[in-house]
Amino acid sequence: MKRRIGILTSGGDCPGLNATIRGVAKACYERFGNDVEIVGIEDGYFGLINNMCREMNQSDFSGILTTGGTIFGTKRTPFKKMQVVEDDNVDKVKAMKNTYKKQKLDCLLTLGGNGTHKTANLLSEEGLNVIGLPKTIDNDIWGTSVTFGFHTAVNTATDVIDRLHSTANSHGRILVCEIMGNKAGWLTLYAGIAGGADMIVIPEIPYDIEKLAEACEKRKDKRFAILAVAEGAYDIKEAKMKKKERAAYRAENGITTATSRIAKQIEEMIGNEARVCVPGHMLRGGSPSAYDRVLATKFGVHAAKLISKEKYGYAVAMIKDNVSENPLSEVAGKTKFVPQDDQLVKTARDIGISFGD
Ligand code: F6P
């Protein structure tokens, strides 16, 4: 039985995408031998809409285990626009189905985060054979305890925080480190603990600036303090607002990011110099950690297993330490937030880390 498999990477990139692609490909060539053909789809769903496809050879998947980024390229094609016909007059869902047909695909593998899973589910409902693989440095995909890319990003963010300690100490400053994570604070929580931050601020626990200032004040004898702040953090006042309202409030008050506001307010309140550090996309770059390479390989191999069983409409996941899968329909559209009583939150509190609440 011949199998033609399309693979795409969608949304923000992260370390481990290539390792996952390689895992899938190697496992497929191993299982199906000459009976498999792999088609690389460029730039995510944008490439699927526009039939930007590449015939792949087995050798194309060698030497990519350790490389960052994605050999296929990626793009953000928001789910909310997928069923909307815009100025270009393209019916995107129809176009994606056409490419699938034109390329004579038997199945489509989508490597991505929450948005990617939503479109994967839509295509599955439209009758395509789809398997999703969980990628994101945010670790916020519902139904899987871990996503590939997260572990590497934790290492990178931890390294950044580690480096802030000495310079903060030398200058007697407060260093506010902004860590990616717009909705969920997993990355900030893990890196904050691993990097020995004094305060961790995440979207799931809105902060009170008075409490953060108090925690900084308490560290005055130590000369410096480190705050790990998720980019999507907001304060207790903003917590009561809807997303749009919050954006309007920030625009009106000249607030650009939570980190810059925290730094400014703390400097004014306690009189210590405060600086902001934004590692930004550095957290998404570089070679995957050993852990992520192994995880990516396990996920890739599992996807090949699902293909051999023709089990479609599923998202690969880590469930109770076992690689398994969830129906796409059950996970798409849900975000895995940090529970306020998460064990790791408690661990952090138990060693005196303040969440500003
Ligand atoms: O979803 C991953 C992520 O890195 C988020 O943490 C961050 O908010 C977002 O992507 C940034 O996206 P972009 O690269 O499109 O600016």
Tab-separated table of C-alpha atoms and ligand atoms in Angstrom:
chain	number	residue	atom	x	y	z
A	1	MET	CA	0.000	0.000	0.000
A	2	LYS	CA	1.505	3.327	-1.105
A	3	ARG	CA	1.253	6.241	1.291
A	4	ARG	CA	1.750	9.896	0.433
A	5	ILE	CA	2.227	12.032	3.502
A	6	GLY	CA	2.116	15.820	3.592
A	7	ILE	CA	3.906	17.613	6.435
A	8	LEU	CA	3.635	21.250	7.427
A	9	THR	CA	4.800	23.410	10.311
A	10	SER	CA	2.539	26.274	11.294
A	11	GLY	CA	2.521	29.175	13.770
A	12	GLY	CA	5.582	30.388	15.670
A	13	ASP	CA	8.634	28.185	15.220
A	14	CYS	CA	10.473	26.486	18.065
A	15	PRO	CA	13.423	24.201	18.639
A	16	GLY	CA	12.550	20.576	17.887
A	17	LEU	CA	10.435	21.082	14.760
A	18	ASN	CA	13.126	19.577	12.538
A	19	ALA	CA	13.806	16.802	15.029
A	20	THR	CA	10.107	15.913	14.925
A	21	ILE	CA	9.967	16.043	11.116
A	22	ARG	CA	13.018	13.772	11.047
A	23	GLY	CA	11.439	11.401	13.591
A	24	VAL	CA	8.287	11.072	11.486
A	25	ALA	CA	10.231	10.607	8.243
A	26	LYS	CA	12.711	8.082	9.595
A	27	ALA	CA	9.970	6.040	11.237
A	28	CYS	CA	7.904	6.114	8.027
A	29	TYR	CA	10.813	5.003	5.821
A	30	GLU	CA	11.588	2.304	8.375
A	31	ARG	CA	7.992	1.058	8.484
A	32	PHE	CA	6.844	1.529	4.922
A	33	GLY	CA	10.135	1.346	2.968
A	34	ASN	CA	9.620	2.352	-0.661
A	35	ASP	CA	5.901	2.559	-0.129
A	36	VAL	CA	6.056	6.013	1.339
A	37	GLU	CA	6.374	9.413	-0.265
A	38	ILE	CA	6.725	12.583	1.749
A	39	VAL	CA	5.638	15.985	0.564
A	40	GLY	CA	6.945	19.042	2.381
A	41	ILE	CA	4.477	21.910	2.494
A	42	GLU	CA	6.108	25.315	2.770
A	43	ASP	CA	5.090	28.059	5.195
A	44	GLY	CA	2.357	26.164	7.009
A	45	TYR	CA	-1.295	26.476	6.022
A	46	PHE	CA	-0.355	29.379	3.730
A	47	GLY	CA	1.564	26.860	1.621
A	48	LEU	CA	-1.305	24.403	1.766
A	49	ILE	CA	-3.677	27.113	0.546
A	50	ASN	CA	-1.297	28.080	-2.247
A	51	ASN	CA	-0.039	24.602	-3.186
A	52	MET	CA	3.566	25.363	-2.215
A	53	CYS	CA	4.775	21.791	-2.030
A	54	ARG	CA	8.109	20.008	-2.322
A	55	GLU	CA	8.741	16.366	-3.123
A	56	MET	CA	11.107	15.132	-0.392
A	57	ASN	CA	13.827	12.483	-0.499
A	58	GLN	CA	14.996	10.330	2.359
A	59	SER	CA	18.312	12.214	2.445
A	60	ASP	CA	16.498	15.528	3.025
A	61	PHE	CA	15.777	14.377	6.551
A	62	SER	CA	19.402	13.719	7.493
A	63	GLY	CA	21.439	16.189	9.486
A	64	ILE	CA	18.457	18.112	10.837
A	65	LEU	CA	18.116	16.588	14.315
A	66	THR	CA	20.095	19.377	15.926
A	67	THR	CA	19.026	22.329	13.819
A	68	GLY	CA	16.708	25.093	15.003
A	69	GLY	CA	13.758	26.447	13.023
A	70	THR	CA	11.937	24.394	10.417
A	71	ILE	CA	13.121	23.111	7.054
A	72	PHE	CA	9.649	23.796	5.648
A	73	GLY	CA	9.303	27.378	6.863
A	74	THR	CA	6.297	28.547	8.838
A	75	LYS	CA	3.739	31.321	8.925
A	76	ARG	CA	0.928	32.442	11.131
A	77	THR	CA	-2.374	31.948	9.311
A	78	PRO	CA	-4.913	32.738	12.046
A	79	PHE	CA	-7.684	30.216	12.536
A	80	LYS	CA	-10.302	32.944	12.885
A	81	LYS	CA	-9.608	33.958	9.280
A	82	MET	CA	-9.622	30.447	7.843
A	83	GLN	CA	-13.314	30.473	7.002
A	84	VAL	CA	-13.384	34.128	6.006
A	85	VAL	CA	-13.041	35.038	2.344
A	86	GLU	CA	-10.859	38.156	2.252
A	87	ASP	CA	-9.969	40.680	-0.487
A	88	ASP	CA	-8.051	38.069	-2.477
A	89	ASN	CA	-11.334	36.191	-2.890
A	90	VAL	CA	-9.763	32.878	-1.899
A	91	ASP	CA	-11.841	30.270	-0.117
A	92	LYS	CA	-8.996	29.027	2.070
A	93	VAL	CA	-10.614	25.808	3.262
A	94	LYS	CA	-11.527	24.845	-0.297
A	95	ALA	CA	-8.011	25.731	-1.470
A	96	MET	CA	-6.433	23.546	1.223
A	97	LYS	CA	-8.655	20.638	0.280
A	98	ASN	CA	-7.738	21.161	-3.374
A	99	THR	CA	-4.014	21.050	-2.631
A	100	TYR	CA	-4.483	17.877	-0.580
A	101	LYS	CA	-6.258	16.338	-3.558
A	102	LYS	CA	-3.884	17.699	-6.189
A	103	GLN	CA	-0.898	16.380	-4.251
A	104	LYS	CA	-2.695	13.029	-3.912
A	105	LEU	CA	-2.075	13.012	-0.170
A	106	ASP	CA	-3.253	10.151	2.002
A	107	CYS	CA	-2.730	12.170	5.140
A	108	LEU	CA	-1.520	15.479	6.467
A	109	LEU	CA	0.712	16.017	9.503
A	110	THR	CA	0.455	19.426	11.113
A	111	LEU	CA	3.161	20.476	13.573
A	112	GLY	CA	1.997	23.415	15.620
A	113	GLY	CA	0.367	24.926	18.647
A	114	ASN	CA	-3.192	25.752	19.632
A	115	GLY	CA	-4.084	27.676	16.468
A	116	THR	CA	-2.601	24.956	14.282
A	117	HIS	CA	-4.614	22.290	16.094
A	118	LYS	CA	-7.803	24.293	15.506
A	119	THR	CA	-7.276	24.396	11.756
A	120	ALA	CA	-6.165	20.736	11.799
A	121	ASN	CA	-9.465	19.873	13.447
A	122	LEU	CA	-11.373	21.927	10.891
A	123	LEU	CA	-9.666	20.065	8.043
A	124	SER	CA	-10.352	16.777	9.755
A	125	GLU	CA	-14.038	17.699	10.009
A	126	GLU	CA	-13.866	18.511	6.296
A	127	GLY	CA	-12.864	14.915	5.661
A	128	LEU	CA	-9.055	15.118	5.385
A	129	ASN	CA	-6.869	12.597	7.212
A	130	VAL	CA	-5.028	14.764	9.711
A	131	ILE	CA	-2.636	14.128	12.596
A	132	GLY	CA	-1.450	16.997	14.795
A	133	LEU	CA	1.853	17.142	16.669
A	134	PRO	CA	2.180	19.420	19.730
A	135	LYS	CA	4.744	22.178	19.294
A	136	THR	CA	5.256	25.325	21.330
A	137	ILE	CA	7.686	26.931	23.733
A	138	ASP	CA	4.586	27.961	25.729
A	139	ASN	CA	3.654	24.380	26.744
A	140	ASP	CA	0.013	25.439	26.695
A	141	ILE	CA	-1.587	22.750	24.529
A	142	TRP	CA	-4.484	21.051	26.205
A	143	GLY	CA	-4.286	17.281	26.699
A	144	THR	CA	-0.510	16.897	26.672
A	145	SER	CA	1.719	17.320	29.702
A	146	VAL	CA	4.529	18.604	27.510
A	147	THR	CA	5.122	20.060	24.052
A	148	PHE	CA	8.383	19.939	22.121
A	149	GLY	CA	10.305	23.207	22.197
A	150	PHE	CA	9.341	23.973	25.773
A	151	HIS	CA	12.282	22.287	27.445
A	152	THR	CA	14.823	24.058	25.231
A	153	ALA	CA	13.146	27.415	25.825
A	154	VAL	CA	13.229	26.805	29.587
A	155	ASN	CA	16.982	26.196	29.314
A	156	THR	CA	17.511	29.359	27.277
A	157	ALA	CA	15.349	31.530	29.535
A	158	THR	CA	17.097	30.091	32.595
A	159	ASP	CA	20.460	30.964	31.102
A	160	VAL	CA	19.267	34.540	30.572
A	161	ILE	CA	18.073	34.839	34.185
A	162	ASP	CA	21.320	33.259	35.438
A	163	ARG	CA	23.271	35.958	33.635
A	164	LEU	CA	21.164	38.725	35.129
A	165	HIS	CA	22.160	37.851	38.690
A	166	SER	CA	25.743	39.076	38.527
A	167	THR	CA	25.041	42.298	36.672
A	168	ALA	CA	22.043	43.073	38.890
A	169	ASN	CA	24.212	42.460	41.938
A	170	SER	CA	27.117	44.581	40.670
A	171	HIS	CA	24.863	47.574	40.077
A	172	GLY	CA	22.406	47.010	42.916
A	173	ARG	CA	19.585	46.982	40.412
A	174	ILE	CA	16.240	45.342	39.951
A	175	LEU	CA	16.165	43.331	36.761
A	176	VAL	CA	12.816	42.593	35.171
A	177	CYS	CA	13.111	39.802	32.619
A	178	GLU	CA	10.297	39.479	30.086
A	179	ILE	CA	9.696	35.906	29.041
A	180	MET	CA	7.504	34.836	26.113
A	181	GLY	CA	4.066	33.516	26.913
A	182	ASN	CA	1.118	35.659	26.068
A	183	LYS	CA	-1.602	33.549	27.616
A	184	ALA	CA	0.099	30.902	29.734
A	185	GLY	CA	2.935	31.309	32.192
A	186	TRP	CA	4.553	27.846	32.080
A	187	LEU	CA	7.816	29.033	30.585
A	188	THR	CA	8.153	31.894	33.064
A	189	LEU	CA	7.259	29.627	35.975
A	190	TYR	CA	9.838	26.966	35.111
A	191	ALA	CA	12.610	29.375	34.103
A	192	GLY	CA	11.859	31.610	37.093
A	193	ILE	CA	12.354	28.730	39.503
A	194	ALA	CA	15.335	27.291	37.626
A	195	GLY	CA	16.994	30.702	37.378
A	196	GLY	CA	16.414	31.604	41.021
A	197	ALA	CA	14.119	34.563	40.349
A	198	ASP	CA	12.787	36.354	43.435
A	199	MET	CA	9.440	37.100	41.853
A	200	ILE	CA	7.461	35.302	39.172
A	201	VAL	CA	4.636	37.089	37.412
A	202	ILE	CA	2.334	35.109	35.126
A	203	PRO	CA	-1.001	35.834	33.408
A	204	GLU	CA	-2.801	33.217	35.494
A	205	ILE	CA	-1.997	35.112	38.714
A	206	PRO	CA	-2.659	38.839	38.241
A	207	TYR	CA	-0.195	40.909	40.232
A	208	ASP	CA	-0.554	43.754	42.669
A	209	ILE	CA	2.296	46.220	42.160
A	210	GLU	CA	2.306	47.020	45.896
A	211	LYS	CA	3.062	43.359	46.644
A	212	LEU	CA	5.882	43.255	44.097
A	213	ALA	CA	7.347	46.445	45.541
A	214	GLU	CA	7.124	44.929	49.044
A	215	ALA	CA	9.001	41.844	47.869
A	216	CYS	CA	11.701	44.044	46.308
A	217	GLU	CA	11.920	46.107	49.494
A	218	LYS	CA	12.507	42.901	51.482
A	219	ARG	CA	15.528	42.162	49.302
A	220	LYS	CA	17.120	45.578	49.795
A	221	ASP	CA	19.903	44.154	51.970
A	222	LYS	CA	20.791	41.811	49.094
A	223	ARG	CA	21.261	44.864	46.792
A	224	PHE	CA	19.328	43.374	43.880
A	225	ALA	CA	16.204	41.489	42.838
A	226	ILE	CA	15.224	39.505	39.777
A	227	LEU	CA	11.685	39.350	38.425
A	228	ALA	CA	10.681	36.794	35.804
A	229	VAL	CA	7.619	38.245	34.088
A	230	ALA	CA	5.542	36.597	31.373
A	231	GLU	CA	4.912	38.899	28.418
A	232	GLY	CA	1.152	38.471	28.862
A	233	ALA	CA	1.093	39.380	32.569
A	234	TYR	CA	-1.402	41.927	33.852
A	235	ASP	CA	-2.240	43.528	37.142
A	236	ILE	CA	-5.275	43.107	39.395
A	237	LYS	CA	-7.011	46.136	37.894
A	238	GLU	CA	-6.584	44.837	34.337
A	239	ALA	CA	-7.696	41.375	35.421
A	240	LYS	CA	-11.217	42.742	35.624
A	241	MET	CA	-11.116	43.965	32.029
A	242	LYS	CA	-11.869	42.139	28.781
A	243	LYS	CA	-8.979	41.735	26.326
A	244	LYS	CA	-9.991	44.644	24.079
A	245	GLU	CA	-10.747	46.892	27.031
A	246	ARG	CA	-7.315	46.107	28.454
A	247	ALA	CA	-5.619	46.955	25.173
A	248	ALA	CA	-7.499	50.267	25.004
A	249	TYR	CA	-6.616	51.047	28.628
A	250	ARG	CA	-2.935	50.382	27.931
A	251	ALA	CA	-2.950	52.485	24.774
A	252	GLU	CA	-4.602	55.393	26.608
A	253	ASN	CA	-2.087	55.208	29.433
A	254	GLY	CA	0.998	54.721	27.280
A	255	ILE	CA	1.662	51.268	28.701
A	256	THR	CA	3.613	49.207	26.190
A	257	THR	CA	4.473	46.040	28.103
A	258	ALA	CA	3.863	44.682	31.580
A	259	THR	CA	7.606	44.507	32.163
A	260	SER	CA	8.327	48.147	31.332
A	261	ARG	CA	5.462	49.255	33.534
A	262	ILE	CA	6.578	47.068	36.439
A	263	ALA	CA	10.161	48.342	36.171
A	264	LYS	CA	9.045	51.988	36.094
A	265	GLN	CA	6.616	51.630	38.980
A	266	ILE	CA	9.030	49.724	41.195
A	267	GLU	CA	11.809	52.219	40.538
A	268	GLU	CA	9.472	55.031	41.595
A	269	MET	CA	8.125	53.157	44.599
A	270	ILE	CA	11.317	51.860	46.186
A	271	GLY	CA	13.962	54.068	44.675
A	272	ASN	CA	16.220	51.358	43.260
A	273	GLU	CA	17.241	51.468	39.628
A	274	ALA	CA	15.239	48.963	37.587
A	275	ARG	CA	16.017	47.638	34.114
A	276	VAL	CA	14.170	45.450	31.653
A	277	CYS	CA	15.685	42.544	29.750
A	278	VAL	CA	13.772	41.049	26.810
A	279	PRO	CA	15.312	37.867	25.379
A	280	GLY	CA	12.316	37.682	23.001
A	281	HIS	CA	12.799	35.405	20.010
A	282	MET	CA	16.098	34.099	21.355
A	283	LEU	CA	13.813	31.803	23.331
A	284	ARG	CA	12.547	30.287	20.101
A	285	GLY	CA	15.904	29.890	18.396
A	286	GLY	CA	18.795	27.481	18.416
A	287	SER	CA	19.369	23.784	18.696
A	288	PRO	CA	16.851	21.674	20.639
A	289	SER	CA	17.935	20.319	24.016
A	290	ALA	CA	18.690	16.605	24.352
A	291	TYR	CA	15.322	16.204	26.093
A	292	ASP	CA	13.470	17.893	23.206
A	293	ARG	CA	15.329	15.777	20.626
A	294	VAL	CA	14.195	12.633	22.396
A	295	LEU	CA	10.649	13.922	22.864
A	296	ALA	CA	10.449	15.021	19.217
A	297	THR	CA	11.647	11.603	18.084
A	298	LYS	CA	9.088	9.829	20.290
A	299	PHE	CA	6.284	12.054	18.995
A	300	GLY	CA	7.401	11.582	15.389
A	301	VAL	CA	7.550	7.813	15.748
A	302	HIS	CA	4.090	7.810	17.300
A	303	ALA	CA	2.688	9.795	14.377
A	304	ALA	CA	4.112	7.157	11.995
A	305	LYS	CA	2.366	4.474	14.085
A	306	LEU	CA	-0.939	6.321	13.783
A	307	ILE	CA	-0.441	6.542	10.015
A	308	SER	CA	0.177	2.796	9.798
A	309	LYS	CA	-3.075	2.207	11.725
A	310	GLU	CA	-4.838	4.839	9.614
A	311	LYS	CA	-5.893	6.475	12.848
A	312	TYR	CA	-6.641	10.014	11.796
A	313	GLY	CA	-8.227	13.045	13.425
A	314	TYR	CA	-5.889	12.820	16.426
A	315	ALA	CA	-3.241	14.953	18.103
A	316	VAL	CA	-0.139	13.236	19.463
A	317	ALA	CA	0.260	13.906	23.184
A	318	MET	CA	2.163	12.950	26.314
A	319	ILE	CA	-0.394	11.519	28.684
A	320	LYS	CA	0.782	10.315	32.101
A	321	ASP	CA	4.341	9.810	30.840
A	322	ASN	CA	3.184	7.803	27.841
A	323	VAL	CA	3.174	8.996	24.272
A	324	SER	CA	-0.404	8.676	23.133
A	325	GLU	CA	-3.037	10.715	21.318
A	326	ASN	CA	-6.205	12.737	21.876
A	327	PRO	CA	-9.012	13.302	19.389
A	328	LEU	CA	-8.338	16.658	17.727
A	329	SER	CA	-11.938	17.603	18.368
A	330	GLU	CA	-11.351	17.294	22.125
A	331	VAL	CA	-8.196	19.382	22.339
A	332	ALA	CA	-8.572	21.982	19.607
A	333	GLY	CA	-9.511	25.388	20.955
A	334	LYS	CA	-8.544	24.670	24.563
A	335	THR	CA	-5.567	26.206	26.327
A	336	LYS	CA	-3.657	24.560	29.151
A	337	PHE	CA	-3.158	27.302	31.711
A	338	VAL	CA	-1.103	27.109	34.895
A	339	PRO	CA	-3.584	26.207	37.645
A	340	GLN	CA	-3.315	28.713	40.485
A	341	ASP	CA	-2.736	25.816	42.875
A	342	ASP	CA	-0.271	23.995	40.621
A	343	GLN	CA	2.330	22.041	42.573
A	344	LEU	CA	5.083	24.116	41.024
A	345	VAL	CA	3.390	27.348	42.063
A	346	LYS	CA	3.254	25.958	45.594
A	347	THR	CA	6.900	24.885	45.391
A	348	ALA	CA	7.868	28.403	44.379
A	349	ARG	CA	5.822	29.936	47.186
A	350	ASP	CA	7.364	27.470	49.645
A	351	ILE	CA	10.831	28.855	48.952
A	352	GLY	CA	9.651	32.437	49.287
A	353	ILE	CA	9.141	33.384	45.650
A	354	SER	CA	6.497	36.081	45.363
A	355	PHE	CA	3.841	36.015	42.644
A	356	GLY	CA	2.816	39.541	43.528
A	357	ASP	CA	-0.585	38.429	44.779
B	1	F6P	O1	3.400	30.860	20.765
B	1	F6P	C1	4.749	30.997	20.887
B	1	F6P	C2	5.167	32.432	21.066
B	1	F6P	O2	6.549	32.474	21.146
B	1	F6P	C3	4.524	33.163	22.259
B	1	F6P	O3	5.158	32.874	23.465
B	1	F6P	C4	4.657	34.589	21.844
B	1	F6P	O4	3.693	35.374	22.489
B	1	F6P	C5	4.419	34.533	20.375
B	1	F6P	O5	4.764	33.230	19.969
B	1	F6P	C6	5.216	35.535	19.580
B	1	F6P	O6	4.891	35.383	18.237
B	1	F6P	P1	5.584	36.099	17.008
B	1	F6P	O7	6.856	35.372	16.729
B	1	F6P	O8	4.620	35.945	15.895
B	1	F6P	O9	5.833	37.497	17.422
